[in-house]
Amino acid sequence: MGMFRRKRSGQRTPPPELVAEAKANPGGWVYEIDGNMVDDPNGAVPPEAIIAAWQVDARGRLSGGYQANPNYRSGATGQ
């Protein structure tokens, strides 16, 4: 997670689909991706398309760990 900085204040509210993704993937991280910057949902994601990340506990719940991506560029092409 070195590319992100830890941030407590101003934390984004995770989209509902990330909460569901966390339940399916306990013990790791889930990422909010700018879908407008990714052509193939199963393909590579450029770093500037990652908006933020949330830590997931062993039970599949968002644990409060949050990291914004300082390299996120809204509207970038990723190419």
Short mmCIF file of C-alpha atoms in Angstrom, two decimals:
data_model
loop_
_atom_site.label_atom_id
_atom_site.label_comp_id
_atom_site.label_asym_id
_atom_site.label_seq_id
_atom_site.Cartn_x
_atom_site.Cartn_y
_atom_site.Cartn_z
CA MET A 1 0.00 0.00 0.00
CA GLY A 2 2.99 2.30 -0.36
CA MET A 3 1.49 4.37 -3.16
CA PHE A 4 -1.28 5.72 -0.92
CA ARG A 5 -1.15 8.00 2.07
CA ARG A 6 -3.14 7.20 5.18
CA LYS A 7 -5.99 9.59 5.79
CA ARG A 8 -8.52 9.66 8.59
CA SER A 9 -10.26 13.00 8.18
CA GLY A 10 -12.08 13.57 4.91
CA GLN A 11 -12.43 9.84 4.34
CA ARG A 12 -14.69 8.93 1.44
CA THR A 13 -17.83 6.91 2.03
CA PRO A 14 -17.30 3.56 0.35
CA PRO A 15 -19.71 2.74 -2.47
CA PRO A 16 -22.18 -0.08 -1.64
CA GLU A 17 -20.49 -2.44 -4.11
CA LEU A 18 -17.23 -2.17 -2.12
CA VAL A 19 -19.02 -3.22 1.07
CA ALA A 20 -20.29 -6.32 -0.79
CA GLU A 21 -16.82 -6.94 -2.24
CA ALA A 22 -15.31 -6.74 1.26
CA LYS A 23 -17.68 -9.50 2.46
CA ALA A 24 -16.46 -11.72 -0.38
CA ASN A 25 -12.75 -10.97 0.32
CA PRO A 26 -12.00 -10.93 4.04
CA GLY A 27 -8.57 -10.02 5.37
CA GLY A 28 -7.30 -7.72 2.65
CA TRP A 29 -8.12 -4.48 0.87
CA VAL A 30 -10.82 -3.38 -1.57
CA TYR A 31 -10.25 -0.61 -4.08
CA GLU A 32 -12.52 2.01 -5.58
CA ILE A 33 -11.72 2.22 -9.29
CA ASP A 34 -12.76 4.99 -11.67
CA GLY A 35 -14.62 2.84 -14.20
CA ASN A 36 -14.46 5.62 -16.79
CA MET A 37 -10.70 5.08 -16.97
CA VAL A 38 -10.71 1.29 -17.44
CA ASP A 39 -11.80 -0.24 -20.75
CA ASP A 40 -11.75 -3.91 -19.69
CA PRO A 41 -13.20 -4.73 -16.24
CA ASN A 42 -10.98 -7.84 -16.17
CA GLY A 43 -7.88 -6.07 -17.46
CA ALA A 44 -5.10 -3.99 -15.98
CA VAL A 45 -5.96 -0.95 -13.89
CA PRO A 46 -3.63 2.04 -14.24
CA PRO A 47 -2.51 3.44 -10.87
CA GLU A 48 -4.09 6.82 -11.59
CA ALA A 49 -7.52 5.11 -11.94
CA ILE A 50 -7.52 3.91 -8.30
CA ILE A 51 -9.46 6.43 -6.24
CA ALA A 52 -8.93 4.94 -2.77
CA ALA A 53 -8.57 1.72 -0.77
CA TRP A 54 -10.33 0.37 2.33
CA GLN A 55 -8.95 -2.32 4.63
CA VAL A 56 -11.10 -5.40 5.22
CA ASP A 57 -11.06 -7.35 8.49
CA ALA A 58 -11.07 -11.14 8.85
CA ARG A 59 -14.89 -11.15 8.94
CA GLY A 60 -15.22 -9.30 5.64
CA ARG A 61 -16.12 -5.92 7.09
CA LEU A 62 -14.49 -2.61 6.32
CA SER A 63 -12.23 -2.11 9.33
CA GLY A 64 -11.76 1.65 9.17
CA GLY A 65 -8.38 1.55 7.45
CA TYR A 66 -8.54 3.98 4.55
CA GLN A 67 -5.98 5.23 2.07
CA ALA A 68 -6.61 7.88 -0.56
CA ASN A 69 -4.57 7.64 -3.75
CA PRO A 70 -2.68 10.91 -4.27
CA ASN A 71 -1.96 9.80 -7.85
CA TYR A 72 -5.65 9.52 -8.80
CA ARG A 73 -6.41 11.79 -11.74
CA SER A 74 -10.10 12.10 -12.51
CA GLY A 75 -10.64 11.97 -16.24
CA ALA A 76 -7.15 10.66 -17.09
CA THR A 77 -7.07 8.20 -19.95
CA GLY A 78 -4.76 5.69 -18.26
CA GLN A 79 -2.89 5.25 -21.55
#
